[in-house]
PDB file of C-alpha atoms in Angstrom:
ATOM      1  CA  MET A   1      79.891 -88.850   5.179  1.00 42.00           C
ATOM      2  CA  ASN A   2      80.405 -91.221   7.960  1.00 44.00           C
ATOM      3  CA  GLN A   3      77.610 -89.755  10.244  1.00 44.00           C
ATOM      4  CA  ASP A   4      75.321 -90.290   6.886  1.00 52.00           C
ATOM      5  CA  LEU A   5      76.506 -94.067   6.229  1.00 57.00           C
ATOM      6  CA  SER A   6      75.951 -94.997   9.970  1.00 66.00           C
ATOM      7  CA  ILE A   7      73.454 -97.619  10.520  1.00 68.00           C
ATOM      8  CA  ILE A   8      71.101 -95.808  12.149  1.00 73.00           C
ATOM      9  CA  SER A   9      71.030 -93.063   9.309  1.00 72.00           C
ATOM     10  CA  LEU A  10      70.728 -95.969   6.629  1.00 71.00           C
ATOM     11  CA  ILE A  11      67.802 -97.317   8.727  1.00 72.00           C
ATOM     12  CA  LEU A  12      65.713 -93.944   8.996  1.00 75.00           C
ATOM     13  CA  HIS A  13      66.878 -93.136   5.013  1.00 71.00           C
ATOM     14  CA  ALA A  14      65.555 -96.491   3.882  1.00 72.00           C
ATOM     15  CA  SER A  15      62.733 -96.486   2.307  1.00 74.00           C
ATOM     16  CA  PHE A  16      59.318 -97.657   3.615  1.00 79.00           C
ATOM     17  CA  ALA A  17      59.324-101.146   2.661  1.00 80.00           C
ATOM     18  CA  VAL A  18      62.793-101.721   3.835  1.00 81.00           C
ATOM     19  CA  GLN A  19      62.221-100.421   6.944  1.00 85.00           C
ATOM     20  CA  LEU A  20      59.414-102.688   7.377  1.00 89.00           C
ATOM     21  CA  VAL A  21      61.627-105.678   6.622  1.00 88.00           C
ATOM     22  CA  ILE A  22      63.932-104.213   9.032  1.00 88.00           C
ATOM     23  CA  ALA A  23      61.609-104.030  11.828  1.00 91.00           C
ATOM     24  CA  GLY A  24      60.143-107.719  11.330  1.00 93.00           C
ATOM     25  CA  LEU A  25      63.305-109.104  11.437  1.00 93.00           C
ATOM     26  CA  LEU A  26      64.373-107.232  14.588  1.00 93.00           C
ATOM     27  CA  LEU A  27      61.228-108.173  15.937  1.00 95.00           C
ATOM     28  CA  VAL A  28      61.761-111.950  14.950  1.00 95.00           C
ATOM     29  CA  SER A  29      65.734-111.949  16.189  1.00 94.00           C
ATOM     30  CA  LEU A  30      64.620-111.046  19.400  1.00 95.00           C
ATOM     31  CA  ALA A  31      62.021-113.553  19.494  1.00 95.00           C
ATOM     32  CA  SER A  32      64.488-116.296  18.472  1.00 95.00           C
ATOM     33  CA  TRP A  33      66.900-114.888  21.517  1.00 95.00           C
ATOM     34  CA  SER A  34      64.156-115.557  23.544  1.00 96.00           C
ATOM     35  CA  VAL A  35      63.863-118.814  22.759  1.00 95.00           C
ATOM     36  CA  ILE A  36      67.168-119.486  23.134  1.00 96.00           C
ATOM     37  CA  PHE A  37      67.697-118.132  26.253  1.00 96.00           C
ATOM     38  CA  GLY A  38      64.543-120.158  27.590  1.00 95.00           C
ATOM     39  CA  LYS A  39      65.802-123.837  25.809  1.00 95.00           C
ATOM     40  CA  LEU A  40      69.629-122.910  26.922  1.00 95.00           C
ATOM     41  CA  ILE A  41      67.810-122.901  30.663  1.00 94.00           C
ATOM     42  CA  GLY A  42      65.332-125.713  29.980  1.00 93.00           C
ATOM     43  CA  LEU A  43      67.427-128.706  28.487  1.00 94.00           C
ATOM     44  CA  GLY A  44      70.041-127.662  31.500  1.00 93.00           C
ATOM     45  CA  GLN A  45      67.769-128.077  34.459  1.00 93.00           C
ATOM     46  CA  ILE A  46      66.650-131.391  32.604  1.00 93.00           C
ATOM     47  CA  LYS A  47      69.982-132.766  31.747  1.00 93.00           C
ATOM     48  CA  ARG A  48      70.732-132.102  35.935  1.00 93.00           C
ATOM     49  CA  ARG A  49      67.226-133.426  37.225  1.00 92.00           C
ATOM     50  CA  ASN A  50      67.843-136.428  35.066  1.00 93.00           C
ATOM     51  CA  ASP A  51      71.376-137.023  36.160  1.00 93.00           C
ATOM     52  CA  ALA A  52      70.469-136.568  39.932  1.00 91.00           C
ATOM     53  CA  PHE A  53      66.631-139.200  39.637  1.00 91.00           C
ATOM     54  CA  GLU A  54      69.318-141.684  38.097  1.00 91.00           C
ATOM     55  CA  ALA A  55      71.839-141.469  40.449  1.00 91.00           C
ATOM     56  CA  GLU A  56      69.243-141.879  43.292  1.00 90.00           C
ATOM     57  CA  PHE A  57      67.176-144.929  41.023  1.00 90.00           C
ATOM     58  CA  TRP A  58      70.752-146.824  40.955  1.00 90.00           C
ATOM     59  CA  SER A  59      71.472-146.203  44.672  1.00 88.00           C
ATOM     60  CA  GLY A  60      69.385-149.117  45.053  1.00 82.00           C
ATOM     61  CA  LYS A  61      66.345-147.746  46.757  1.00 84.00           C
ATOM     62  CA  ASN A  62      62.977-149.548  46.927  1.00 87.00           C
ATOM     63  CA  LEU A  63      61.455-149.211  43.959  1.00 88.00           C
ATOM     64  CA  ASN A  64      58.074-148.752  46.140  1.00 87.00           C
ATOM     65  CA  ASP A  65      59.663-146.282  48.058  1.00 87.00           C
ATOM     66  CA  LEU A  66      61.134-144.019  45.190  1.00 89.00           C
ATOM     67  CA  TYR A  67      57.767-144.109  43.252  1.00 88.00           C
ATOM     68  CA  GLN A  68      56.192-142.056  46.215  1.00 87.00           C
ATOM     69  CA  SER A  69      58.932-139.558  46.538  1.00 85.00           C
ATOM     70  CA  VAL A  70      58.348-139.160  43.323  1.00 83.00           C
ATOM     71  CA  GLY A  71      55.010-138.494  42.937  1.00 69.00           C
ATOM     72  CA  ASN A  72      55.098-136.194  45.860  1.00 64.00           C
ATOM     73  CA  ARG A  73      57.623-133.952  43.273  1.00 71.00           C
ATOM     74  CA  THR A  74      56.589-131.139  41.570  1.00 65.00           C
ATOM     75  CA  ASP A  75      59.533-130.124  39.489  1.00 74.00           C
ATOM     76  CA  GLY A  76      60.200-133.911  38.615  1.00 81.00           C
ATOM     77  CA  ALA A  77      62.678-134.738  35.366  1.00 89.00           C
ATOM     78  CA  PRO A  78      61.575-136.524  32.386  1.00 92.00           C
ATOM     79  CA  LEU A  79      63.267-139.983  33.519  1.00 93.00           C
ATOM     80  CA  GLU A  80      60.760-139.642  36.929  1.00 93.00           C
ATOM     81  CA  ARG A  81      57.583-139.042  34.817  1.00 92.00           C
ATOM     82  CA  ILE A  82      58.576-141.797  32.678  1.00 94.00           C
ATOM     83  CA  PHE A  83      59.377-144.130  35.443  1.00 93.00           C
ATOM     84  CA  ALA A  84      56.496-143.300  37.402  1.00 92.00           C
ATOM     85  CA  SER A  85      53.977-144.041  34.350  1.00 92.00           C
ATOM     86  CA  GLY A  86      55.161-147.237  34.134  1.00 92.00           C
ATOM     87  CA  MET A  87      55.691-148.341  37.399  1.00 91.00           C
ATOM     88  CA  ARG A  88      51.906-147.059  37.787  1.00 90.00           C
ATOM     89  CA  GLU A  89      50.792-149.092  35.105  1.00 90.00           C
ATOM     90  CA  PHE A  90      52.798-151.845  36.680  1.00 88.00           C
ATOM     91  CA  LEU A  91      51.444-151.828  39.773  1.00 87.00           C
ATOM     92  CA  LYS A  92      47.844-151.053  38.527  1.00 87.00           C
ATOM     93  CA  LEU A  93      47.744-154.440  36.560  1.00 83.00           C
ATOM     94  CA  ARG A  94      49.098-156.722  39.239  1.00 80.00           C
ATOM     95  CA  GLU A  95      46.898-155.237  41.630  1.00 79.00           C
ATOM     96  CA  ARG A  96      44.035-156.770  39.335  1.00 77.00           C
ATOM     97  CA  ARG A  97      46.073-159.925  39.435  1.00 73.00           C
ATOM     98  CA  VAL A  98      47.045-160.265  36.110  1.00 66.00           C
ATOM     99  CA  ALA A  99      48.930-163.449  35.724  1.00 65.00           C
ATOM    100  CA  ASP A 100      50.844-162.595  32.409  1.00 71.00           C
ATOM    101  CA  SER A 101      53.960-161.222  33.074  1.00 74.00           C
ATOM    102  CA  SER A 102      54.423-160.529  29.768  1.00 81.00           C
ATOM    103  CA  ALA A 103      51.278-158.703  29.624  1.00 81.00           C
ATOM    104  CA  LEU A 104      52.665-156.442  32.809  1.00 83.00           C
ATOM    105  CA  LEU A 105      55.844-155.817  31.113  1.00 87.00           C
ATOM    106  CA  ASP A 106      53.742-154.356  27.458  1.00 90.00           C
ATOM    107  CA  ALA A 107      51.516-152.402  29.198  1.00 89.00           C
ATOM    108  CA  ALA A 108      54.144-150.910  31.347  1.00 90.00           C
ATOM    109  CA  ARG A 109      56.349-150.340  28.227  1.00 92.00           C
ATOM    110  CA  ARG A 110      53.418-148.694  26.227  1.00 93.00           C
ATOM    111  CA  ALA A 111      52.542-146.235  29.097  1.00 93.00           C
ATOM    112  CA  MET A 112      56.712-145.160  29.009  1.00 94.00           C
ATOM    113  CA  ARG A 113      56.734-145.098  25.532  1.00 95.00           C
ATOM    114  CA  ALA A 114      53.612-142.768  25.596  1.00 95.00           C
ATOM    115  CA  SER A 115      55.146-140.625  28.173  1.00 93.00           C
ATOM    116  CA  PHE A 116      58.365-140.861  26.617  1.00 95.00           C
ATOM    117  CA  GLN A 117      56.945-138.712  23.653  1.00 95.00           C
ATOM    118  CA  ARG A 118      55.601-136.536  25.530  1.00 94.00           C
ATOM    119  CA  GLU A 119      58.715-135.691  27.087  1.00 94.00           C
ATOM    120  CA  LEU A 120      60.116-135.162  23.624  1.00 94.00           C
ATOM    121  CA  ASP A 121      57.483-133.136  21.956  1.00 94.00           C
ATOM    122  CA  ALA A 122      58.077-130.468  24.917  1.00 92.00           C
ATOM    123  CA  MET A 123      61.685-130.539  24.886  1.00 94.00           C
ATOM    124  CA  GLU A 124      61.693-130.234  21.188  1.00 93.00           C
ATOM    125  CA  SER A 125      59.053-127.216  21.651  1.00 91.00           C
ATOM    126  CA  ASN A 126      59.889-123.971  19.866  1.00 90.00           C
ATOM    127  CA  LEU A 127      62.868-125.729  18.040  1.00 93.00           C
ATOM    128  CA  SER A 128      60.898-125.616  14.706  1.00 93.00           C
ATOM    129  CA  PHE A 129      60.377-121.706  15.319  1.00 94.00           C
ATOM    130  CA  LEU A 130      64.375-121.396  15.307  1.00 95.00           C
ATOM    131  CA  ALA A 131      64.616-123.550  12.098  1.00 95.00           C
ATOM    132  CA  SER A 132      61.995-121.198  10.279  1.00 94.00           C
ATOM    133  CA  VAL A 133      64.055-118.057  11.372  1.00 94.00           C
ATOM    134  CA  GLY A 134      67.399-119.549  10.649  1.00 94.00           C
ATOM    135  CA  SER A 135      66.145-120.683   7.097  1.00 94.00           C
ATOM    136  CA  VAL A 136      63.605-117.871   6.012  1.00 94.00           C
ATOM    137  CA  SER A 137      65.344-114.824   7.485  1.00 94.00           C
ATOM    138  CA  PRO A 138      68.225-114.539   4.623  1.00 93.00           C
ATOM    139  CA  TYR A 139      65.365-114.207   1.953  1.00 93.00           C
ATOM    140  CA  VAL A 140      63.508-112.060   4.131  1.00 92.00           C
ATOM    141  CA  GLY A 141      66.569-109.334   4.218  1.00 90.00           C
ATOM    142  CA  LEU A 142      67.533-109.982   0.575  1.00 90.00           C
ATOM    143  CA  PHE A 143      63.995-109.164  -0.427  1.00 88.00           C
ATOM    144  CA  GLY A 144      64.640-106.273   1.128  1.00 86.00           C
ATOM    145  CA  THR A 145      67.914-105.462  -0.267  1.00 85.00           C
ATOM    146  CA  ILE A 146      66.586-106.180  -3.592  1.00 86.00           C
ATOM    147  CA  TRP A 147      63.123-103.771  -2.992  1.00 82.00           C
ATOM    148  CA  GLY A 148      65.592-101.194  -1.757  1.00 79.00           C
ATOM    149  CA  ILE A 149      68.155-101.313  -4.743  1.00 80.00           C
ATOM    150  CA  MET A 150      65.079-100.993  -7.147  1.00 79.00           C
ATOM    151  CA  HIS A 151      64.330 -97.935  -5.309  1.00 73.00           C
ATOM    152  CA  ALA A 152      67.491 -96.457  -5.193  1.00 71.00           C
ATOM    153  CA  PHE A 153      67.795 -96.728  -9.122  1.00 72.00           C
ATOM    154  CA  VAL A 154      64.365 -95.431  -9.311  1.00 71.00           C
ATOM    155  CA  GLY A 155      65.625 -92.102  -7.402  1.00 66.00           C
ATOM    156  CA  LEU A 156      68.743 -92.298  -9.909  1.00 65.00           C
ATOM    157  CA  SER A 157      66.823 -92.027 -12.464  1.00 66.00           C
ATOM    158  CA  ASN A 158      66.200 -88.135 -12.487  1.00 66.00           C
ATOM    159  CA  LEU A 159      69.834 -87.669 -12.225  1.00 60.00           C
ATOM    160  CA  THR A 160      71.736 -86.315 -15.388  1.00 62.00           C
ATOM    161  CA  GLN A 161      75.206 -87.341 -13.414  1.00 62.00           C
ATOM    162  CA  VAL A 162      75.626 -90.179 -10.948  1.00 56.00           C
ATOM    163  CA  THR A 163      79.002 -90.934  -9.095  1.00 59.00           C
ATOM    164  CA  LEU A 164      79.705 -93.158  -6.497  1.00 56.00           C
ATOM    165  CA  ALA A 165      78.634 -90.459  -3.724  1.00 58.00           C
ATOM    166  CA  THR A 166      74.977 -90.681  -5.237  1.00 60.00           C
ATOM    167  CA  VAL A 167      75.341 -94.487  -5.245  1.00 63.00           C
ATOM    168  CA  ALA A 168      76.778 -95.760  -2.164  1.00 63.00           C
ATOM    169  CA  PRO A 169      74.371 -93.819   0.446  1.00 64.00           C
ATOM    170  CA  GLY A 170      70.984 -95.916  -1.302  1.00 67.00           C
ATOM    171  CA  ILE A 171      72.861 -99.378  -1.822  1.00 75.00           C
ATOM    172  CA  ALA A 172      74.122 -99.248   1.310  1.00 75.00           C
ATOM    173  CA  GLU A 173      70.216 -99.064   2.967  1.00 74.00           C
ATOM    174  CA  ALA A 174      69.387-101.659   0.521  1.00 76.00           C
ATOM    175  CA  LEU A 175      72.392-103.871   2.054  1.00 83.00           C
ATOM    176  CA  VAL A 176      71.266-103.471   5.375  1.00 84.00           C
ATOM    177  CA  ALA A 177      68.704-105.365   5.397  1.00 86.00           C
ATOM    178  CA  THR A 178      70.563-108.121   4.238  1.00 89.00           C
ATOM    179  CA  ALA A 179      72.980-107.430   7.253  1.00 89.00           C
ATOM    180  CA  ILE A 180      69.707-107.771   9.474  1.00 91.00           C
ATOM    181  CA  GLY A 181      68.592-110.931   7.864  1.00 92.00           C
ATOM    182  CA  LEU A 182      71.650-112.708   8.715  1.00 93.00           C
ATOM    183  CA  PHE A 183      71.649-111.458  11.943  1.00 92.00           C
ATOM    184  CA  ALA A 184      68.926-112.767  13.091  1.00 93.00           C
ATOM    185  CA  ALA A 185      69.566-116.343  10.947  1.00 95.00           C
ATOM    186  CA  ILE A 186      72.502-117.096  12.463  1.00 95.00           C
ATOM    187  CA  PRO A 187      72.128-117.473  15.982  1.00 95.00           C
ATOM    188  CA  ALA A 188      69.034-119.162  15.416  1.00 95.00           C
ATOM    189  CA  VAL A 189      71.003-121.990  13.130  1.00 96.00           C
ATOM    190  CA  LEU A 190      73.704-122.448  15.427  1.00 96.00           C
ATOM    191  CA  ALA A 191      71.098-122.799  18.627  1.00 96.00           C
ATOM    192  CA  TYR A 192      69.021-125.248  16.616  1.00 96.00           C
ATOM    193  CA  ASN A 193      72.194-127.474  15.955  1.00 96.00           C
ATOM    194  CA  ARG A 194      72.847-127.346  19.063  1.00 95.00           C
ATOM    195  CA  PHE A 195      69.791-127.562  20.750  1.00 96.00           C
ATOM    196  CA  ALA A 196      68.880-130.486  18.243  1.00 95.00           C
ATOM    197  CA  ARG A 197      72.438-132.659  19.264  1.00 96.00           C
ATOM    198  CA  GLN A 198      70.859-131.869  23.153  1.00 95.00           C
ATOM    199  CA  ILE A 199      67.660-133.493  22.465  1.00 95.00           C
ATOM    200  CA  ASP A 200      69.065-136.116  20.545  1.00 95.00           C
ATOM    201  CA  ARG A 201      71.412-136.770  23.598  1.00 94.00           C
ATOM    202  CA  SER A 202      68.437-136.502  26.170  1.00 94.00           C
ATOM    203  CA  ALA A 203      66.354-139.019  23.837  1.00 95.00           C
ATOM    204  CA  ILE A 204      68.974-141.789  24.194  1.00 95.00           C
ATOM    205  CA  THR A 205      69.154-141.215  27.891  1.00 94.00           C
ATOM    206  CA  LEU A 206      65.073-141.869  27.879  1.00 95.00           C
ATOM    207  CA  GLU A 207      65.321-144.327  25.975  1.00 95.00           C
ATOM    208  CA  THR A 208      67.690-146.295  27.709  1.00 95.00           C
ATOM    209  CA  PHE A 209      66.212-145.653  30.838  1.00 94.00           C
ATOM    210  CA  ILE A 210      63.483-147.506  29.520  1.00 94.00           C
ATOM    211  CA  GLU A 211      65.145-150.348  28.490  1.00 93.00           C
ATOM    212  CA  GLU A 212      66.847-150.988  31.625  1.00 93.00           C
ATOM    213  CA  PHE A 213      63.981-150.486  33.682  1.00 92.00           C
ATOM    214  CA  SER A 214      61.873-152.522  31.402  1.00 91.00           C
ATOM    215  CA  ASN A 215      64.423-155.619  32.235  1.00 90.00           C
ATOM    216  CA  ILE A 216      63.872-154.897  35.932  1.00 89.00           C
ATOM    217  CA  LEU A 217      59.992-154.855  36.042  1.00 87.00           C
ATOM    218  CA  GLN A 218      60.192-158.172  33.860  1.00 85.00           C
ATOM    219  CA  ARG A 219      62.495-159.545  36.659  1.00 83.00           C
ATOM    220  CA  ASN A 220      59.784-158.612  39.359  1.00 77.00           C
ATOM    221  CA  ALA A 221      56.836-159.851  37.282  1.00 71.00           C
ATOM    222  CA  THR A 222      58.416-163.053  36.790  1.00 67.00           C
ATOM    223  CA  GLN A 223      59.116-163.544  40.820  1.00 61.00           C
ATOM    224  CA  VAL A 224      55.925-162.719  41.862  1.00 50.00           C
ATOM    225  CA  HIS A 225      54.131-164.911  39.402  1.00 48.00           C
TER     226      HIS A 225
END
């Protein structure tokens, strides 16, 4: 009895529709775990690189020298790219001898805002997939369970005497789909909530840097003109 009601045995003896649902949920679960590990590594690297660049930025290094060093890096932080986009636009307009300091600042700020949006979109990539897995998987598993129960009751209708021993295997086979649906959904929901908080904190860091760097550029533009 214990062997017949093992998870593997229940899946093998389930109806084709339930097996198809279970296979789909397992594939989705595998894909979501791949996204989860990728996000864990990626967001961790972003935080470390942002912290390293922020420490370098506030160390008092000359902005032109910092801009030159940032341009040579291939694995830069989002803060570096935002800094580079703002500095590039600022220097470009200053070389054209734009006399209006507010125009210099507005152009640099727009460039940094555009770079900020690109960085935010990159950090949020695949996050919607985790949200979809977390919200849809339980319902897909429930569909498999309902289908399995219907299939089990249709099979029981041909029996003259129904006991718990005859009902239990069919019901257990159907409930496996719900269990696997929850197995796919719960990690995806937990990971989505964690990554969303991390991305929000990173976005605040980037926006704060944009404002602080804009103030520095404003002072430089005023001094030049």
